XYZ file of C-alpha atoms in Angstrom:
731
model
C 102.858 -16.144 -93.166
C 104.426 -19.543 -93.261
C 106.094 -21.307 -90.387
C 108.970 -24.368 -91.177
C 110.717 -25.560 -88.679
C 113.937 -27.672 -89.540
C 117.720 -26.863 -90.563
C 120.010 -25.258 -92.920
C 121.892 -27.632 -95.066
C 123.731 -25.741 -97.546
C 124.691 -22.200 -98.061
C 124.612 -20.700 -101.542
C 125.727 -17.171 -100.796
C 126.097 -15.362 -97.457
C 127.456 -11.934 -97.059
C 128.941 -10.919 -93.244
C 128.771 -7.382 -94.331
C 124.873 -7.357 -94.679
C 123.966 -10.820 -93.380
C 122.149 -11.767 -96.097
C 121.872 -15.162 -96.920
C 121.026 -17.812 -99.984
C 120.519 -20.968 -98.446
C 118.697 -24.602 -98.900
C 117.097 -25.379 -95.694
C 115.505 -29.074 -94.165
C 112.289 -28.431 -93.212
C 110.261 -31.018 -91.319
C 106.943 -29.724 -93.028
C 108.337 -30.567 -96.751
C 110.125 -33.789 -97.986
C 112.038 -31.566 -100.031
C 114.849 -29.233 -99.521
C 113.670 -25.345 -99.765
C 115.407 -22.322 -101.546
C 115.765 -19.730 -98.713
C 116.997 -15.863 -98.674
C 116.883 -13.419 -96.305
C 118.769 -11.844 -93.553
C 120.473 -14.147 -90.731
C 122.540 -13.846 -87.960
C 124.942 -15.926 -85.836
C 123.570 -19.087 -87.501
C 125.272 -22.647 -87.848
C 124.445 -25.846 -89.507
C 123.713 -27.581 -86.108
C 120.753 -25.859 -84.443
C 117.082 -26.114 -85.137
C 115.495 -23.059 -86.294
C 111.908 -21.589 -86.910
C 112.059 -19.922 -90.293
C 108.801 -17.601 -90.844
C 108.383 -16.404 -94.094
C 106.490 -16.300 -97.051
C 106.803 -17.648 -100.796
C 108.299 -15.044 -103.563
C 108.692 -15.155 -107.189
C 112.568 -14.281 -108.147
C 112.851 -12.945 -111.642
C 115.986 -14.914 -112.350
C 115.894 -17.753 -109.807
C 112.203 -18.414 -109.645
C 110.236 -19.608 -106.324
C 111.909 -18.820 -103.141
C 111.061 -18.659 -99.648
C 111.385 -15.146 -98.119
C 112.302 -15.086 -94.493
C 111.155 -12.291 -92.320
C 111.823 -13.748 -89.007
C 113.842 -16.798 -87.746
C 114.519 -18.080 -83.947
C 116.685 -20.730 -82.519
C 114.284 -24.092 -81.193
C 115.935 -25.921 -78.696
C 116.118 -29.727 -78.736
C 113.740 -31.315 -76.785
C 114.406 -35.032 -77.133
C 117.098 -37.208 -75.996
C 118.284 -38.115 -78.830
C 118.134 -34.864 -80.582
C 119.744 -33.207 -77.698
C 122.651 -35.649 -77.655
C 123.270 -34.449 -81.255
C 123.231 -31.163 -80.740
C 125.962 -31.482 -77.288
C 128.150 -33.239 -79.405
C 128.009 -31.324 -82.538
C 131.067 -29.181 -83.100
C 129.433 -26.296 -80.894
C 130.588 -28.044 -78.218
C 134.274 -28.973 -78.884
C 135.782 -31.522 -77.123
C 132.396 -33.027 -75.553
C 131.853 -35.903 -77.639
C 128.762 -38.008 -77.672
C 129.751 -40.119 -74.540
C 129.868 -36.900 -72.069
C 126.604 -35.483 -74.258
C 124.907 -38.561 -72.997
C 125.750 -38.186 -69.325
C 124.283 -34.927 -69.402
C 121.180 -35.886 -70.833
C 121.108 -38.933 -68.603
C 121.809 -36.941 -65.321
C 119.750 -33.567 -65.980
C 117.084 -35.124 -67.836
C 115.354 -33.741 -71.306
C 115.152 -29.875 -69.713
C 119.290 -30.323 -69.515
C 119.769 -27.154 -71.493
C 117.083 -24.791 -69.778
C 118.811 -26.087 -66.266
C 122.615 -25.274 -67.835
C 121.903 -21.900 -68.910
C 120.150 -21.060 -65.682
C 123.052 -22.227 -63.373
C 126.093 -23.716 -65.226
C 126.706 -25.184 -62.046
C 124.255 -27.787 -62.745
C 126.762 -29.161 -64.799
C 129.142 -30.578 -62.060
C 126.695 -32.883 -61.485
C 127.760 -34.807 -64.032
C 130.363 -37.449 -63.949
C 133.360 -36.759 -65.909
C 132.753 -33.075 -66.069
C 135.909 -30.437 -65.539
C 135.413 -27.072 -64.758
C 136.875 -26.384 -68.947
C 133.960 -28.176 -70.090
C 131.500 -26.775 -68.142
C 132.428 -23.513 -69.377
C 132.836 -24.654 -73.298
C 129.278 -25.669 -72.917
C 127.966 -22.836 -70.654
C 129.791 -20.409 -73.239
C 128.120 -21.949 -76.329
C 124.548 -22.050 -75.173
C 124.440 -18.798 -73.930
C 126.583 -17.078 -76.440
C 123.687 -15.851 -78.637
C 121.522 -14.979 -76.028
C 122.115 -11.320 -76.416
C 122.066 -11.566 -80.301
C 118.884 -13.139 -79.913
C 117.534 -10.298 -77.934
C 118.869 -7.827 -80.199
C 117.079 -9.276 -83.035
C 113.904 -10.063 -81.794
C 113.901 -5.807 -80.978
C 113.957 -5.648 -84.474
C 111.550 -8.276 -85.501
C 109.357 -7.084 -82.524
C 109.116 -3.960 -84.318
C 109.184 -4.590 -87.674
C 112.598 -3.809 -88.579
C 114.401 -5.331 -91.560
C 117.316 -7.697 -90.379
C 119.120 -5.950 -93.220
C 121.702 -3.944 -91.438
C 121.972 -5.935 -88.151
C 125.105 -7.207 -88.218
C 127.050 -4.410 -89.245
C 125.244 -2.722 -85.919
C 125.765 -5.331 -83.979
C 129.293 -5.463 -84.851
C 130.322 -2.191 -84.039
C 128.405 -1.420 -80.870
C 128.193 -4.756 -79.508
C 127.070 -5.216 -75.847
C 125.791 -1.679 -76.201
C 123.592 -2.976 -79.617
C 120.447 -2.429 -77.467
C 121.050 0.830 -75.530
C 121.967 2.748 -78.877
C 118.951 1.305 -80.596
C 116.798 2.255 -77.360
C 117.995 5.845 -77.110
C 119.014 7.439 -79.741
C 118.926 5.608 -83.167
C 120.313 8.549 -85.161
C 123.501 7.964 -84.017
C 124.138 5.262 -86.388
C 124.303 7.587 -89.112
C 127.859 8.949 -87.326
C 129.104 5.690 -85.957
C 128.430 3.613 -88.878
C 129.629 3.571 -92.731
C 126.893 2.497 -94.969
C 123.618 3.358 -92.259
C 122.212 6.808 -94.071
C 119.623 8.518 -92.414
C 116.950 7.301 -94.185
C 117.727 4.052 -92.363
C 118.537 4.834 -89.188
C 115.130 7.029 -89.427
C 113.198 4.440 -90.357
C 114.269 2.298 -87.433
C 113.853 5.291 -84.904
C 110.052 5.662 -86.343
C 109.213 2.063 -85.830
C 110.717 1.823 -81.866
C 108.803 4.945 -80.729
C 110.169 8.108 -82.078
C 108.398 10.949 -83.689
C 108.494 13.151 -85.985
C 109.343 16.272 -84.208
C 112.060 14.282 -82.437
C 115.086 16.700 -81.175
C 117.517 13.983 -82.237
C 115.584 13.601 -85.368
C 115.745 16.913 -86.591
C 119.422 17.301 -85.337
C 120.756 14.274 -87.245
C 118.857 15.450 -90.224
C 120.665 18.340 -90.268
C 124.304 17.256 -90.050
C 123.381 14.648 -92.578
C 122.171 17.304 -94.998
C 125.835 19.695 -94.559
C 128.005 16.232 -94.746
C 125.870 14.736 -97.474
C 125.947 18.008 -99.612
C 129.490 18.196 -99.176
C 130.239 14.571 -100.500
C 128.140 15.059 -103.373
C 129.744 18.546 -104.453
C 133.235 18.194 -102.887
C 132.717 20.954 -100.940
C 133.999 21.842 -97.215
C 131.287 24.082 -96.256
C 127.805 25.460 -97.388
C 125.181 28.101 -97.293
C 121.837 28.221 -94.876
C 119.958 27.485 -97.998
C 121.896 24.796 -99.344
C 121.384 23.041 -95.890
C 117.809 23.391 -96.090
C 117.237 22.273 -99.839
C 119.396 18.893 -98.185
C 117.116 18.779 -95.678
C 113.529 19.002 -96.496
C 114.542 16.190 -99.018
C 114.463 13.682 -96.050
C 112.360 15.373 -93.585
C 109.336 17.121 -94.245
C 106.983 19.444 -92.379
C 109.466 20.736 -89.668
C 108.789 24.524 -89.351
C 111.340 27.225 -89.968
C 111.536 28.127 -86.460
C 112.301 24.632 -85.427
C 114.773 24.030 -87.647
C 117.026 27.221 -86.855
C 116.614 26.520 -82.925
C 118.382 22.936 -83.432
C 120.956 24.486 -86.026
C 121.630 26.586 -82.942
C 121.834 24.306 -80.449
C 124.151 22.035 -82.784
C 126.455 25.317 -83.506
C 126.590 25.676 -79.384
C 127.552 21.971 -79.014
C 130.379 22.318 -81.631
C 129.319 19.500 -83.980
C 128.511 22.489 -86.772
C 130.536 25.482 -87.199
C 129.303 29.070 -88.375
C 132.255 31.207 -89.827
C 129.607 34.153 -91.478
C 127.462 32.741 -93.784
C 129.251 29.732 -94.193
C 128.667 26.230 -92.418
C 130.822 23.539 -92.048
C 130.373 20.235 -90.063
C 132.825 20.203 -87.546
C 135.432 18.211 -88.727
C 136.096 19.296 -92.083
C 136.174 22.682 -90.565
C 139.415 21.853 -87.347
C 140.526 20.023 -90.933
C 141.192 22.700 -93.141
C 142.788 25.271 -90.548
C 144.746 22.044 -89.199
C 146.037 22.278 -93.287
C 146.399 25.876 -92.845
C 148.019 26.249 -89.256
C 150.649 23.276 -90.577
C 151.647 24.821 -93.468
C 151.961 28.530 -92.407
C 154.152 27.364 -89.808
C 157.018 25.969 -92.838
C 156.385 28.559 -95.152
C 157.648 30.806 -92.536
C 160.520 29.139 -91.789
C 163.850 30.627 -92.749
C 165.875 29.245 -95.520
C 168.095 26.389 -94.824
C 171.486 27.041 -95.656
C 173.155 24.124 -98.000
C 176.579 23.532 -100.097
C 175.842 24.779 -103.503
C 178.891 23.427 -105.078
C 178.471 20.308 -103.661
C 175.195 20.148 -104.939
C 176.269 20.925 -108.330
C 178.862 18.477 -108.138
C 176.128 15.876 -107.214
C 174.357 16.617 -109.930
C 176.027 16.973 -112.843
C 177.666 13.497 -111.753
C 174.095 12.399 -111.851
C 173.590 14.278 -115.142
C 176.383 12.350 -116.797
C 175.375 8.728 -115.246
C 172.028 9.279 -116.611
C 172.407 10.891 -119.936
C 170.458 13.703 -118.832
C 170.630 17.517 -118.979
C 167.815 19.594 -116.786
C 166.235 22.291 -117.574
C 166.667 25.023 -115.783
C 163.229 25.334 -113.891
C 163.940 21.424 -113.186
C 167.673 22.798 -111.347
C 165.096 25.595 -109.761
C 162.855 22.548 -108.432
C 165.862 20.896 -106.493
C 167.571 23.893 -104.918
C 164.357 25.070 -104.225
C 163.235 21.736 -102.108
C 166.873 22.095 -100.615
C 166.348 25.187 -98.832
C 162.574 25.669 -98.368
C 160.569 23.321 -95.843
C 157.583 23.249 -97.860
C 156.594 23.271 -102.263
C 154.725 22.401 -104.900
C 155.927 20.609 -108.079
C 153.276 20.539 -110.793
C 153.229 20.336 -114.336
C 151.541 18.304 -117.156
C 152.567 14.948 -118.914
C 156.209 14.765 -120.279
C 157.785 18.014 -118.242
C 160.224 16.014 -116.737
C 158.616 16.120 -112.664
C 159.764 12.351 -112.644
C 163.302 12.627 -113.614
C 164.035 15.794 -111.525
C 162.477 13.656 -108.503
C 164.559 11.150 -108.922
C 167.632 13.952 -108.970
C 165.813 15.229 -105.921
C 166.102 12.424 -104.123
C 169.607 10.736 -104.890
C 171.563 14.723 -104.186
C 169.621 15.004 -100.524
C 170.329 11.422 -99.467
C 173.955 11.963 -100.567
C 173.420 15.057 -98.568
C 171.946 14.096 -95.789
C 172.065 10.488 -95.379
C 170.590 10.423 -91.820
C 167.291 11.875 -92.292
C 164.465 9.731 -93.146
C 162.343 10.143 -96.462
C 158.801 9.381 -96.606
C 157.760 8.809 -99.943
C 153.454 8.261 -100.610
C 151.152 8.291 -102.954
C 147.188 8.027 -102.487
C 146.469 4.475 -104.399
C 148.418 1.575 -104.248
C 149.273 1.692 -108.157
C 150.434 5.262 -107.715
C 152.555 4.241 -104.798
C 154.268 1.149 -106.550
C 154.810 3.252 -109.643
C 156.557 5.818 -107.125
C 158.397 2.930 -105.703
C 159.826 1.617 -109.474
C 160.886 5.203 -110.176
C 162.434 6.369 -107.408
C 164.198 3.304 -106.029
C 162.998 4.083 -102.569
C 159.988 2.407 -100.668
C 156.479 4.172 -101.257
C 153.305 3.552 -99.679
C 149.794 4.593 -99.620
C 148.915 7.216 -97.002
C 146.547 5.261 -95.466
C 149.501 2.282 -94.844
C 151.788 4.840 -93.705
C 149.294 6.319 -90.567
C 148.517 2.522 -90.195
C 144.882 2.821 -90.624
C 142.749 0.436 -89.063
C 139.582 -0.703 -91.065
C 137.371 -1.390 -88.312
C 137.592 1.701 -86.259
C 138.289 3.692 -88.688
C 141.054 5.208 -86.853
C 144.750 5.834 -87.636
C 147.529 4.395 -85.097
C 149.748 7.228 -86.208
C 148.669 10.237 -84.699
C 149.264 13.273 -82.868
C 150.264 11.156 -79.893
C 152.222 9.112 -81.873
C 153.570 10.928 -84.648
C 155.882 9.846 -87.688
C 159.332 9.415 -87.620
C 160.036 11.258 -90.527
C 162.382 14.169 -91.481
C 161.388 14.692 -95.095
C 157.537 13.635 -96.933
C 156.817 13.432 -100.590
C 153.664 13.226 -101.482
C 152.693 12.288 -105.348
C 149.581 12.253 -107.361
C 148.759 14.901 -104.754
C 145.719 16.059 -106.604
C 143.872 13.079 -105.606
C 144.109 13.943 -101.775
C 141.193 14.767 -99.981
C 140.805 17.690 -97.012
C 140.206 14.999 -93.822
C 143.162 12.717 -94.627
C 145.734 15.339 -95.197
C 145.113 16.684 -92.120
C 145.273 13.300 -90.348
C 148.353 12.929 -92.339
C 149.880 16.445 -90.965
C 148.521 15.513 -87.383
C 151.034 12.926 -87.409
C 153.590 14.799 -89.118
C 154.557 17.161 -86.475
C 157.858 16.346 -86.598
C 158.363 16.606 -90.232
C 160.801 19.583 -91.252
C 160.214 19.174 -95.305
C 157.066 18.365 -97.589
C 157.215 18.212 -101.112
C 153.910 18.177 -103.176
C 153.622 16.511 -106.338
C 150.717 16.665 -109.103
C 148.741 17.709 -111.838
C 146.300 20.525 -111.157
C 144.438 20.219 -114.218
C 143.611 16.873 -113.128
C 140.152 15.949 -111.157
C 140.398 16.795 -107.786
C 139.607 14.283 -104.817
C 136.246 12.341 -104.652
C 136.337 13.206 -101.033
C 135.839 16.903 -100.212
C 138.179 19.114 -100.870
C 140.368 20.964 -103.769
C 143.828 21.355 -102.203
C 146.236 21.475 -104.717
C 144.466 24.000 -106.617
C 143.568 25.986 -103.075
C 147.453 25.815 -101.795
C 148.588 27.349 -104.997
C 146.297 30.259 -105.231
C 147.323 30.561 -101.270
C 150.839 31.037 -102.489
C 152.751 27.929 -101.048
C 155.817 28.003 -103.243
C 154.666 26.393 -106.811
C 156.936 25.258 -109.526
C 155.697 24.252 -112.657
C 157.395 22.731 -115.397
C 155.911 23.723 -118.371
C 158.742 22.585 -121.138
C 157.894 19.209 -123.356
C 161.293 17.550 -123.853
C 162.357 16.093 -126.847
C 161.463 12.431 -126.679
C 157.946 13.742 -125.355
C 157.431 16.045 -128.232
C 156.321 13.197 -131.232
C 153.689 11.829 -128.922
C 149.922 12.925 -129.794
C 149.045 12.141 -126.103
C 151.465 14.583 -124.594
C 150.328 16.993 -127.215
C 146.773 16.668 -126.746
C 147.382 16.917 -123.223
C 149.139 20.620 -123.309
C 146.802 21.761 -126.155
C 143.802 20.843 -123.527
C 145.698 23.007 -120.823
C 146.471 25.886 -123.124
C 142.726 25.724 -123.999
C 143.919 25.625 -127.747
C 141.851 22.768 -128.890
C 138.936 24.061 -131.544
C 138.290 21.465 -133.386
C 139.156 17.648 -134.010
C 141.864 18.151 -136.657
C 144.717 17.442 -134.124
C 143.614 13.706 -134.226
C 144.171 13.650 -137.682
C 148.060 14.415 -136.726
C 149.071 11.918 -134.781
C 149.177 8.155 -134.714
C 148.994 7.358 -131.306
C 145.533 9.358 -130.905
C 142.164 8.435 -132.489
C 138.728 9.484 -132.645
C 135.869 7.004 -133.497
C 132.477 9.006 -134.195
C 129.883 6.414 -132.828
C 126.497 6.906 -131.141
C 125.834 5.214 -127.280
C 124.454 1.665 -128.983
C 127.372 1.049 -130.957
C 130.113 1.785 -127.926
C 130.232 -1.706 -126.903
C 130.518 -3.410 -130.248
C 133.292 -0.586 -131.565
C 135.311 -1.399 -128.272
C 135.366 -5.034 -128.467
C 136.898 -4.579 -132.198
C 139.436 -2.182 -131.185
C 140.587 -4.855 -128.452
C 140.473 -7.426 -130.292
C 142.844 -6.110 -132.347
C 145.275 -5.202 -129.522
C 145.439 -8.675 -128.228
C 146.270 -9.840 -131.852
C 149.321 -7.605 -131.583
C 150.285 -8.942 -128.591
C 148.725 -7.176 -126.130
C 147.212 -7.889 -122.967
C 144.983 -7.381 -120.211
C 146.872 -5.132 -118.270
C 147.960 -3.191 -121.429
C 144.591 -2.354 -122.429
C 142.203 -0.119 -120.144
C 138.465 1.283 -121.046
C 137.450 4.005 -119.305
C 134.041 5.949 -118.875
C 132.618 7.900 -116.404
C 129.352 6.120 -115.747
C 128.378 2.688 -114.348
C 124.858 2.891 -115.506
C 123.581 2.520 -119.673
C 124.230 0.946 -122.859
C 128.113 2.597 -122.909
C 128.374 2.327 -119.006
C 130.988 0.532 -116.957
C 128.549 -2.545 -116.168
C 127.950 -3.356 -119.888
C 131.426 -2.896 -120.788
C 132.762 -5.205 -118.122
C 130.084 -7.693 -119.198
C 131.203 -7.453 -123.001
C 135.037 -7.582 -122.386
C 135.207 -10.446 -119.826
C 133.628 -12.582 -122.722
C 136.735 -11.398 -125.038
C 139.709 -11.390 -122.500
C 138.270 -14.056 -120.338
C 135.681 -16.313 -122.433
C 133.858 -19.108 -120.733
C 135.343 -22.007 -120.881
C 134.305 -25.759 -119.548
C 137.904 -26.138 -118.150
C 137.896 -22.648 -116.485
C 135.993 -22.422 -112.755
C 133.483 -19.698 -112.286
C 131.858 -18.285 -109.073
C 128.026 -16.243 -109.448
C 127.956 -12.956 -107.030
C 124.472 -11.393 -107.203
C 124.368 -10.695 -111.354
C 128.252 -11.121 -111.787
C 130.073 -14.339 -113.033
C 133.733 -14.056 -112.067
C 136.055 -16.430 -113.659
C 139.495 -17.199 -113.030
C 142.259 -15.192 -114.880
C 139.650 -11.826 -114.637
C 140.887 -8.718 -114.299
C 140.071 -7.287 -110.874
C 139.411 -4.018 -109.356
C 139.517 -2.841 -105.513
C 136.921 -0.758 -104.462
C 137.595 -0.123 -100.540
C 140.921 -0.042 -98.287
C 142.076 -2.879 -96.855
C 145.126 -1.946 -95.031
C 145.580 -5.108 -93.204
C 146.116 -7.194 -96.179
C 147.956 -4.284 -98.115
C 145.663 -3.565 -100.906
C 143.398 -0.465 -101.851
C 141.082 1.875 -103.393
C 141.956 1.576 -107.093
C 144.383 -1.380 -107.013
C 144.052 -3.979 -110.023
C 144.740 -7.557 -109.908
C 143.963 -10.980 -111.360
C 141.301 -13.744 -110.167
C 143.844 -16.656 -109.572
C 141.576 -19.012 -107.506
C 138.348 -20.379 -106.559
C 137.820 -22.372 -103.527
C 134.690 -23.982 -102.503
C 133.443 -24.315 -98.608
C 135.180 -27.989 -97.233
C 135.042 -27.178 -93.553
C 139.055 -27.741 -93.619
C 141.041 -25.354 -95.346
C 138.166 -23.112 -96.454
C 135.189 -22.328 -93.825
C 133.469 -20.656 -96.417
C 133.607 -19.768 -100.200
C 136.848 -18.027 -101.069
C 138.324 -16.297 -104.314
C 142.053 -15.393 -104.305
C 143.276 -12.451 -105.808
C 147.181 -11.587 -107.089
C 147.874 -8.268 -106.989
C 151.139 -7.879 -108.005
C 152.568 -11.041 -105.674
C 150.272 -10.047 -103.231
C 147.522 -12.877 -102.749
C 144.603 -11.593 -101.173
C 141.456 -13.871 -100.143
C 138.133 -12.376 -100.174
C 135.294 -14.069 -98.824
C 131.247 -13.326 -98.634
C 131.973 -10.624 -96.155
C 134.470 -8.582 -98.976
C 133.056 -9.694 -102.068
C 131.553 -6.371 -102.378
C 134.735 -4.716 -102.562
C 135.730 -6.120 -105.677
C 134.331 -5.955 -109.232
C 135.668 -6.778 -112.895
C 138.089 -3.872 -114.052
C 137.858 -4.507 -117.615
C 136.135 -1.369 -117.911
C 136.486 1.193 -114.869
C 135.285 4.908 -113.904
C 138.057 7.878 -115.139
C 138.465 8.692 -111.174
C 139.309 5.003 -110.376
C 141.665 5.336 -112.997
C 143.928 8.417 -111.534
C 147.286 7.415 -110.065
C 147.579 4.387 -113.102
C 148.937 4.581 -116.861
C 148.365 2.181 -119.631
C 149.936 1.250 -122.333
C 146.563 1.922 -123.923
C 143.131 3.646 -123.250
C 139.642 3.186 -124.419
C 136.993 5.906 -123.950
C 133.753 7.102 -124.435
C 132.604 10.278 -124.781
C 129.114 10.816 -125.644
C 125.971 13.205 -125.185
C 124.626 10.263 -122.222
C 127.742 11.953 -120.325
C 126.927 15.295 -120.487
C 126.386 15.982 -117.160
C 129.552 14.612 -116.162
C 131.742 15.894 -118.694
C 134.455 18.113 -117.914
C 137.567 19.478 -118.791
C 139.776 18.145 -116.113
C 137.475 14.898 -116.702
C 138.884 14.170 -119.964
C 142.344 15.631 -119.230
C 142.335 12.954 -116.351
C 141.576 10.084 -118.874
C 143.925 10.929 -122.073
C 146.601 11.224 -119.908
C 146.467 7.074 -118.369
C 147.535 6.328 -121.952
C 151.074 6.049 -122.769
C 151.353 4.599 -125.851
C 148.113 4.610 -127.637
C 144.779 6.743 -127.278
C 141.255 5.732 -128.631
C 138.153 8.031 -128.022
C 134.539 6.684 -129.242
C 131.737 9.152 -129.238
C 130.250 12.363 -130.460
C 132.719 14.911 -131.286
C 130.257 18.048 -129.620
C 129.875 16.250 -126.564
C 133.750 15.921 -126.640
C 134.435 19.984 -127.288
C 131.130 20.651 -124.575
C 133.876 18.496 -122.076
C 136.646 20.407 -123.085
C 134.557 24.226 -122.651
C 133.368 22.921 -119.006
C 136.264 23.563 -116.725
C 134.703 25.085 -114.126
C 133.076 23.015 -111.397
C 131.559 25.428 -109.689
C 129.840 23.636 -106.937
C 133.096 22.886 -105.383
C 133.000 25.328 -102.497
C 136.326 25.734 -100.376
C 137.859 28.083 -98.065
C 141.273 26.362 -97.061
C 143.023 29.462 -99.538
C 141.151 31.917 -97.493
C 142.475 30.385 -93.893
C 146.244 31.430 -94.729
C 145.107 34.886 -95.119
C 143.708 35.243 -91.106
C 145.802 34.439 -88.005
C 143.495 32.432 -86.043
C 143.130 33.809 -82.052
C 145.478 31.393 -79.764
C 143.663 29.423 -76.985
C 145.108 28.510 -74.239
C 144.198 24.980 -74.425
C 147.210 24.851 -77.377
C 149.497 25.313 -74.845
C 148.223 22.311 -72.870
C 148.151 19.772 -75.011
């Protein structure tokens, strides 16, 4: 190990979420700046550090100093101390007062101040406010240093230190020392393996009860997120468990599983095992909807409704079909219904009429319109003329605490709730929405059950339909949609009517090009260049594939398409983040919800400005992305929440529509190819659809219509009557 002493001179990259840093350091032992990488927490340009580590050869950037541990070295000589105390760390102190402190208290002044801040009272010109500023600045990092020393003393990587400290703050050491496995439950981004490594290095044993119980919980939750299931069977828990913990006797496993059941963290219903949150979520959803399903029909003025609808038809030049009118009437009289149907069947047009008629009948009733993604909400606003938002925004989700401000004790002030793109909504989120929506009298779910279900556990739309929630399915393709090959293809998929690729020869707006995986990038670029020549831009064209890796994966296609849509230009600014280069003008995809900034997972924007750190307006490097007039800033702690959007996953595309969709269907994707995946991708296209790949793979995907791994029990909960608990009446 090599130990250097010196200062951080320039930060090339820093992630506040992970504390990973790449910086140039000036050290006393060398006459040149050294490139250092590693993990640091709460550092600054003015403090002197001991940097401990060794050199490594980076495959791309060459020789670098790899930081293993570090510590603050407090100044010992008068000149250094004065420079330190008059730095920006000590606001309002200045060189004159710093000199006075050293002259009065000597070169041991820093230690004296930390021991007793009232030693500063001996300094001429010292005020109570200045005393507190100095003391706080000197001691502010003491606890952080203690935690850091705990990590390094046990040979633990500093990689996750920032995440842990940000969550637990002053309780960090207590949690780390007593039960590191708590991190798995509390901190998004820290899995069982990380917590396990930490626990074992701090003296934990392989047979520690906390370890085994955490492993069981993790296994159940991980199975759910891997498969989309809300429960699993005992054998499935054991298989997941055996991948992370070895050599645990079955007797011990069963003992601790029983303890978790007794503690209420795991719920056993027959041979099904649930994490308690998932069980509670399914139960809440079923109870909420059963109450509304069983409500008597509401009376309304049928003649007035007919008059209002007829007037609306005249003004819009529309003649509604019988099923559309049935949907309107059922919505008016019922407390709960599902409106479904494929593309071109008039879901949007009848919802527009439904809102007009309802608002005319009941002008004082508050209506809430929501969708799972920002893009879907924006489109809903444009179509209805009524403000729509994401579910997270409606519930006022707090990113940092992962809680919702709108909840059972602080309910939503709404009478009607309409949820669009409902197939994307997962079990936990819907449960939270219903908890806050106890006063809602009328709920309308709008979605296409042929699309992909939610990424998170649950298969809500399908389950509710099968449970008997009133469903009106629009199946008539209207005249203007009949000429669309995209819509025809979608409905042929719905009705399982595709036996070969002949359909692609019948319509100009759908195209299939046979090609192998190595030719996908080349052919996509050809199609894109031709579309650009015809006047389409980056917002009109979307490439979709199901996987990130591989020669025809999302990463490879984004790299290639960036050079087509936004080539390198000496006058165009760029910024490197890891292996990715971001250029002004790039199409950007948001990967995580940021409700405080009104930007959500799946939103698409444009990188409009790159602002370098100047210690004045920008304290760190900043990227500014324009999301349809909403300008959002990204710094090192949020760089990992964005990526290029020239190509995206089919899951991320849900809730969006594009004029041109280019999708690859290859044998490489066999494991992921399913009917609902292909259907979802196809129905994102409004004008033109291009499919590149293997016809055999395409037909395989169409035949694979069952996602047998997704297990849910929501449907069955509608058939059971839950036992009333006395505590239900005391809430």
